[in-house]
mmCIF file of C-alpha atoms in Angstrom:
data_model
loop_
_atom_site.group_PDB
_atom_site.id
_atom_site.type_symbol
_atom_site.label_atom_id
_atom_site.label_comp_id
_atom_site.label_asym_id
_atom_site.label_seq_id
_atom_site.Cartn_x
_atom_site.Cartn_y
_atom_site.Cartn_z
ATOM 1 C CA MET U 1 16.214 19.725 0.257
ATOM 2 C CA SER U 2 13.645 21.584 2.643
ATOM 3 C CA TRP U 3 12.787 19.330 5.286
ATOM 4 C CA GLN U 4 10.386 19.961 8.652
ATOM 5 C CA TYR U 5 11.640 19.500 12.052
ATOM 6 C CA HIS U 6 8.994 18.819 14.843
ATOM 7 C CA PRO U 7 10.210 19.412 17.722
ATOM 8 C CA LYS U 8 6.730 18.444 19.794
ATOM 9 C CA ILE U 9 4.257 16.091 19.266
ATOM 10 C CA GLU U 10 1.084 18.516 18.147
ATOM 11 C CA CYS U 11 -0.654 19.090 15.108
ATOM 12 C CA ASP U 12 0.864 22.309 14.634
ATOM 13 C CA TYR U 13 3.375 23.342 11.669
ATOM 14 C CA PHE U 14 6.541 24.332 13.446
ATOM 15 C CA GLU U 15 8.769 27.060 10.764
ATOM 16 C CA GLU U 16 10.674 25.268 8.255
ATOM 17 C CA ARG U 17 13.994 24.690 8.835
ATOM 18 C CA ILE U 18 16.111 24.350 5.872
ATOM 19 C CA GLY U 19 18.907 21.794 5.751
ATOM 20 C CA VAL U 20 20.924 19.836 3.200
ATOM 21 C CA TRP U 21 21.523 15.990 3.020
ATOM 22 C CA LYS U 22 24.634 16.027 4.716
ATOM 23 C CA ASP U 23 22.409 17.813 8.012
ATOM 24 C CA ILE U 24 20.320 14.329 7.881
ATOM 25 C CA THR U 25 22.765 11.998 7.262
ATOM 26 C CA ARG U 26 24.224 13.485 10.425
ATOM 27 C CA LEU U 27 21.204 12.761 12.144
ATOM 28 C CA VAL U 28 21.128 9.630 11.172
ATOM 29 C CA SER U 29 24.897 8.475 12.147
ATOM 30 C CA THR U 30 24.650 10.366 15.213
ATOM 31 C CA PRO U 31 21.287 9.288 17.247
ATOM 32 C CA ARG U 32 19.797 10.272 20.188
ATOM 33 C CA LYS U 33 18.587 7.944 23.507
ATOM 34 C CA TYR U 34 15.378 8.760 24.588
ATOM 35 C CA ALA U 35 13.450 6.789 27.922
ATOM 36 C CA GLU U 36 10.211 6.506 25.820
ATOM 37 C CA LYS U 37 9.383 6.013 22.001
ATOM 38 C CA SER U 38 6.846 9.052 22.504
ATOM 39 C CA LEU U 39 9.398 11.306 23.406
ATOM 40 C CA ILE U 40 11.290 10.763 20.272
ATOM 41 C CA PRO U 41 11.067 13.536 17.662
ATOM 42 C CA LEU U 42 9.219 13.717 14.308
ATOM 43 C CA TRP U 43 10.171 14.584 10.817
ATOM 44 C CA SER U 44 8.625 14.896 7.394
ATOM 45 C CA PHE U 45 10.546 15.959 4.360
ATOM 46 C CA TYR U 46 7.322 17.894 2.640
ATOM 47 C CA SER U 47 7.451 21.395 1.096
ATOM 48 C CA LEU U 48 4.870 23.066 2.580
ATOM 49 C CA VAL U 49 1.748 25.667 0.889
ATOM 50 C CA PRO U 50 2.264 28.884 1.836
ATOM 51 C CA ARG U 51 0.887 29.941 4.887
ATOM 52 C CA ILE U 52 -1.938 31.598 3.947
ATOM 53 C CA ASP U 53 -3.445 28.851 1.776
ATOM 54 C CA ARG U 54 -3.137 25.934 4.673
ATOM 55 C CA GLU U 55 -6.269 24.637 6.105
ATOM 56 C CA LEU U 56 -7.236 25.133 9.347
ATOM 57 C CA ALA U 57 -8.120 22.498 11.998
ATOM 58 C CA SER U 58 -12.237 23.285 13.707
ATOM 59 C CA ASP U 59 -11.420 25.309 16.241
ATOM 60 C CA GLY U 60 -10.209 27.898 13.677
ATOM 61 C CA LYS U 61 -6.514 28.361 15.486
ATOM 62 C CA HIS U 62 -4.595 24.881 14.635
ATOM 63 C CA TRP U 63 -3.308 23.871 11.213
ATOM 64 C CA ARG U 64 -4.558 20.786 10.312
ATOM 65 C CA ALA U 65 -2.111 17.919 10.066
ATOM 66 C CA CYS U 66 -3.455 16.674 6.514
ATOM 67 C CA GLY U 67 -1.886 16.097 2.669
ATOM 68 C CA ALA U 68 -3.729 19.196 1.722
ATOM 69 C CA ASN U 69 -1.131 21.485 3.119
ATOM 70 C CA MET U 70 1.881 19.691 1.457
ATOM 71 C CA ALA U 71 2.610 20.695 -1.954
ATOM 72 C CA GLU U 72 5.985 18.774 -2.376
ATOM 73 C CA LEU U 73 7.581 15.313 -1.371
ATOM 74 C CA ASN U 74 11.288 16.092 -1.548
ATOM 75 C CA ALA U 75 12.091 12.210 -0.267
ATOM 76 C CA PHE U 76 10.435 9.189 0.397
ATOM 77 C CA GLN U 77 10.412 7.630 4.127
ATOM 78 C CA ILE U 78 10.081 3.883 3.375
ATOM 79 C CA ASP U 79 8.874 1.998 6.052
ATOM 80 C CA TYR U 80 10.164 -1.809 6.928
ATOM 81 C CA ASP U 81 8.578 -3.385 10.123
ATOM 82 C CA SER U 82 8.002 -6.983 9.167
ATOM 83 C CA GLY U 83 11.243 -8.235 9.504
ATOM 84 C CA VAL U 84 10.801 -9.954 5.848
ATOM 85 C CA MET U 85 13.110 -7.603 4.743
ATOM 86 C CA GLN U 86 16.411 -7.397 6.210
ATOM 87 C CA ILE U 87 18.898 -4.789 5.983
ATOM 88 C CA GLU U 88 21.855 -6.403 4.366
ATOM 89 C CA GLN U 89 19.265 -6.863 1.221
ATOM 90 C CA PHE U 90 18.150 -3.785 1.309
ATOM 91 C CA ILE U 91 21.702 -2.390 1.141
ATOM 92 C CA GLU U 92 22.638 -5.261 -1.846
ATOM 93 C CA ASN U 93 19.088 -4.510 -3.280
ATOM 94 C CA HIS U 94 19.768 -0.434 -3.878
ATOM 95 C CA LEU U 95 23.456 -0.177 -4.813
ATOM 96 C CA GLY U 96 24.100 3.165 -6.479
ATOM 97 C CA LEU U 97 21.084 5.335 -4.738
ATOM 98 C CA ASP U 98 21.493 8.415 -2.442
ATOM 99 C CA TYR U 99 19.891 6.834 1.244
ATOM 100 C CA ALA U 100 19.711 7.149 4.778
ATOM 101 C CA LEU U 101 19.039 3.958 6.723
ATOM 102 C CA TYR U 102 18.659 4.038 10.366
ATOM 103 C CA THR U 103 16.766 1.390 12.350
ATOM 104 C CA SER U 104 13.773 2.168 14.358
ATOM 105 C CA PRO U 105 13.399 2.307 18.659
ATOM 106 C CA SER U 106 12.048 -1.081 18.468
ATOM 107 C CA HIS U 107 14.456 -3.184 16.008
ATOM 108 C CA LYS U 108 16.192 -6.059 17.166
ATOM 109 C CA LEU U 109 18.581 -8.287 15.952
ATOM 110 C CA VAL U 110 16.297 -10.947 15.387
ATOM 111 C CA HIS U 111 13.546 -8.759 13.850
ATOM 112 C CA HIS U 112 14.860 -5.922 11.603
ATOM 113 C CA LYS U 113 12.845 -3.057 11.953
ATOM 114 C CA PHE U 114 14.574 0.296 10.251
ATOM 115 C CA ARG U 115 13.438 3.038 8.166
ATOM 116 C CA VAL U 116 15.247 4.532 4.819
ATOM 117 C CA ILE U 117 15.508 8.306 3.804
ATOM 118 C CA ILE U 118 15.484 8.025 0.133
ATOM 119 C CA PRO U 119 15.966 11.828 -1.651
ATOM 120 C CA LEU U 120 13.932 12.341 -5.104
ATOM 121 C CA ALA U 121 16.409 13.842 -7.925
ATOM 122 C CA LYS U 122 12.629 16.015 -8.650
ATOM 123 C CA PRO U 123 10.051 16.805 -5.835
ATOM 124 C CA LEU U 124 7.075 14.794 -6.437
ATOM 125 C CA LEU U 125 3.665 16.676 -6.282
ATOM 126 C CA ASN U 126 1.395 15.644 -3.134
ATOM 127 C CA ALA U 127 -1.649 15.174 -4.851
ATOM 128 C CA TYR U 128 -0.173 12.167 -7.175
ATOM 129 C CA MET U 129 0.002 10.902 -3.206
ATOM 130 C CA THR U 130 -3.593 10.262 -3.039
ATOM 131 C CA ARG U 131 -3.709 8.354 -6.377
ATOM 132 C CA GLY U 132 -4.524 4.532 -6.392
ATOM 133 C CA LYS U 133 -2.636 3.606 -9.206
ATOM 134 C CA VAL U 134 0.470 5.925 -8.625
ATOM 135 C CA ARG U 135 0.841 4.300 -4.637
ATOM 136 C CA GLU U 136 0.481 0.726 -6.220
ATOM 137 C CA TYR U 137 3.303 2.032 -8.681
ATOM 138 C CA LEU U 138 5.784 3.660 -5.553
ATOM 139 C CA LEU U 139 4.784 0.804 -3.735
ATOM 140 C CA ALA U 140 6.265 -1.956 -6.152
ATOM 141 C CA MET U 141 9.530 0.025 -6.532
ATOM 142 C CA PHE U 142 10.136 -1.110 -2.891
ATOM 143 C CA PRO U 143 8.424 -4.895 -1.755
ATOM 144 C CA GLU U 144 8.048 -5.956 1.713
ATOM 145 C CA CYS U 145 7.633 -2.049 2.409
ATOM 146 C CA ASP U 146 5.018 -1.230 4.919
ATOM 147 C CA ILE U 147 2.155 -0.037 2.712
ATOM 148 C CA SER U 148 1.717 3.301 5.146
ATOM 149 C CA THR U 149 5.019 4.629 3.595
ATOM 150 C CA ILE U 150 2.893 5.714 0.506
ATOM 151 C CA ASN U 151 0.468 8.677 1.752
ATOM 152 C CA SER U 152 -0.273 12.004 1.219
ATOM 153 C CA PHE U 153 0.973 13.176 5.023
ATOM 154 C CA ARG U 154 4.153 10.937 6.538
ATOM 155 C CA LYS U 155 5.687 11.589 9.676
ATOM 156 C CA GLN U 156 8.409 9.343 10.930
ATOM 157 C CA ARG U 157 10.199 9.199 14.477
ATOM 158 C CA MET U 158 14.047 10.937 14.005
ATOM 159 C CA PRO U 159 16.769 8.646 14.478
ATOM 160 C CA ALA U 160 16.925 7.227 17.925
ATOM 161 C CA GLN U 161 18.887 4.837 19.884
ATOM 162 C CA PRO U 162 16.107 1.505 20.146
ATOM 163 C CA LEU U 163 14.362 0.866 23.491
ATOM 164 C CA SER U 164 15.569 -3.005 23.288
ATOM 165 C CA GLY U 165 18.994 -2.065 23.829
ATOM 166 C CA ASP U 166 19.944 -3.978 20.592
ATOM 167 C CA PRO U 167 22.413 -2.126 18.644
ATOM 168 C CA TYR U 168 21.858 0.925 16.747
ATOM 169 C CA VAL U 169 22.565 0.446 12.946
ATOM 170 C CA PHE U 170 22.805 2.747 10.200
ATOM 171 C CA HIS U 171 24.241 2.419 6.236
ATOM 172 C CA ILE U 172 23.978 5.774 3.961
ATOM 173 C CA GLY U 173 24.235 4.871 0.738
ATOM 174 C CA LYS U 174 25.903 6.728 -1.967
ATOM 175 C CA GLY U 175 24.952 7.189 -5.863
ATOM 176 C CA SER U 176 22.493 9.652 -7.410
ATOM 177 C CA ARG U 177 18.995 10.622 -6.134
ATOM 178 C CA LEU U 178 15.816 8.196 -6.909
ATOM 179 C CA GLU U 179 14.588 9.538 -10.411
ATOM 180 C CA LEU U 180 10.782 9.122 -11.251
ATOM 181 C CA ASP U 181 9.192 8.698 -13.814
ATOM 182 C CA MET U 182 7.184 11.812 -13.820
ATOM 183 C CA ALA U 183 5.586 11.294 -16.973
ATOM 184 C CA TRP U 184 3.925 8.086 -16.039
ATOM 185 C CA ILE U 185 3.252 9.081 -12.510
ATOM 186 C CA ALA U 186 0.613 11.689 -14.252
ATOM 187 C CA GLN U 187 -0.734 9.274 -16.684
ATOM 188 C CA LEU U 188 -1.027 6.834 -13.696
ATOM 189 C CA SER U 189 -3.054 9.562 -11.653
ATOM 190 C CA ALA U 190 -5.117 10.686 -14.636
ATOM 191 C CA LEU U 191 -6.543 6.685 -14.701
ATOM 192 C CA THR U 192 -7.437 6.817 -10.976
ATOM 193 C CA GLU U 193 -9.776 9.078 -8.576
ATOM 194 C CA ASP U 194 -8.165 10.077 -5.132
ATOM 195 C CA ARG U 195 -8.419 7.021 -3.032
ATOM 196 C CA GLU U 196 -7.787 9.304 0.286
ATOM 197 C CA THR U 197 -10.619 10.868 2.100
ATOM 198 C CA PRO U 198 -10.717 14.152 3.896
ATOM 199 C CA GLN U 199 -8.501 13.772 6.659
ATOM 200 C CA GLU U 200 -9.885 15.243 9.840
ATOM 201 C CA PRO U 201 -7.143 16.441 12.614
ATOM 202 C CA VAL U 202 -4.743 13.918 13.146
ATOM 203 C CA ASP U 203 -3.483 13.490 16.763
ATOM 204 C CA LEU U 204 0.377 12.812 16.457
ATOM 205 C CA SER U 205 0.680 11.498 19.965
ATOM 206 C CA GLN U 206 -0.261 7.589 18.138
ATOM 207 C CA ASP U 207 2.373 4.927 17.671
ATOM 208 C CA TYR U 208 4.369 5.629 14.508
#
């Protein structure tokens, strides 16, 4: 699995670091403590298109933070913020699946907020993530998740101790990687037009 680790909050892409699943589970199981949310690094799980083909920002110097620079998605980052889905319920619903679940910085015992990294058995072309029907299909696999979970340029804060002082919770699911019906996804993609407008450079200091 390839993944991008962003040690700073800015639009530039940093050199890809190639990691294996055990690296990710290690980071999930040993969270750091940060003074504030904005200091927590971001990570994503895409393979980038070749550097020469990446889109530049209007200043001609920085790579645009947009889905057009992403070739394939290697893992989903599923976000649960509403408090409806409980951690225990997610675990029960997804027995036999590889995943790494960890609580978000704003998690509280009375309101569960957590993220789940789910590695894919085969990479998913990022172009599919802009198709309305495909997104509906993928969202239906994870009831009660944040609808922004499925988009063509997803970043999340890395594991960190909750700022609320509530206990950090993580769980490593063990089983097989998520198999997607790629043929069905291709059919859905052909039925719908692009549902995302071209993205302008993104300020990654915003709340994630």
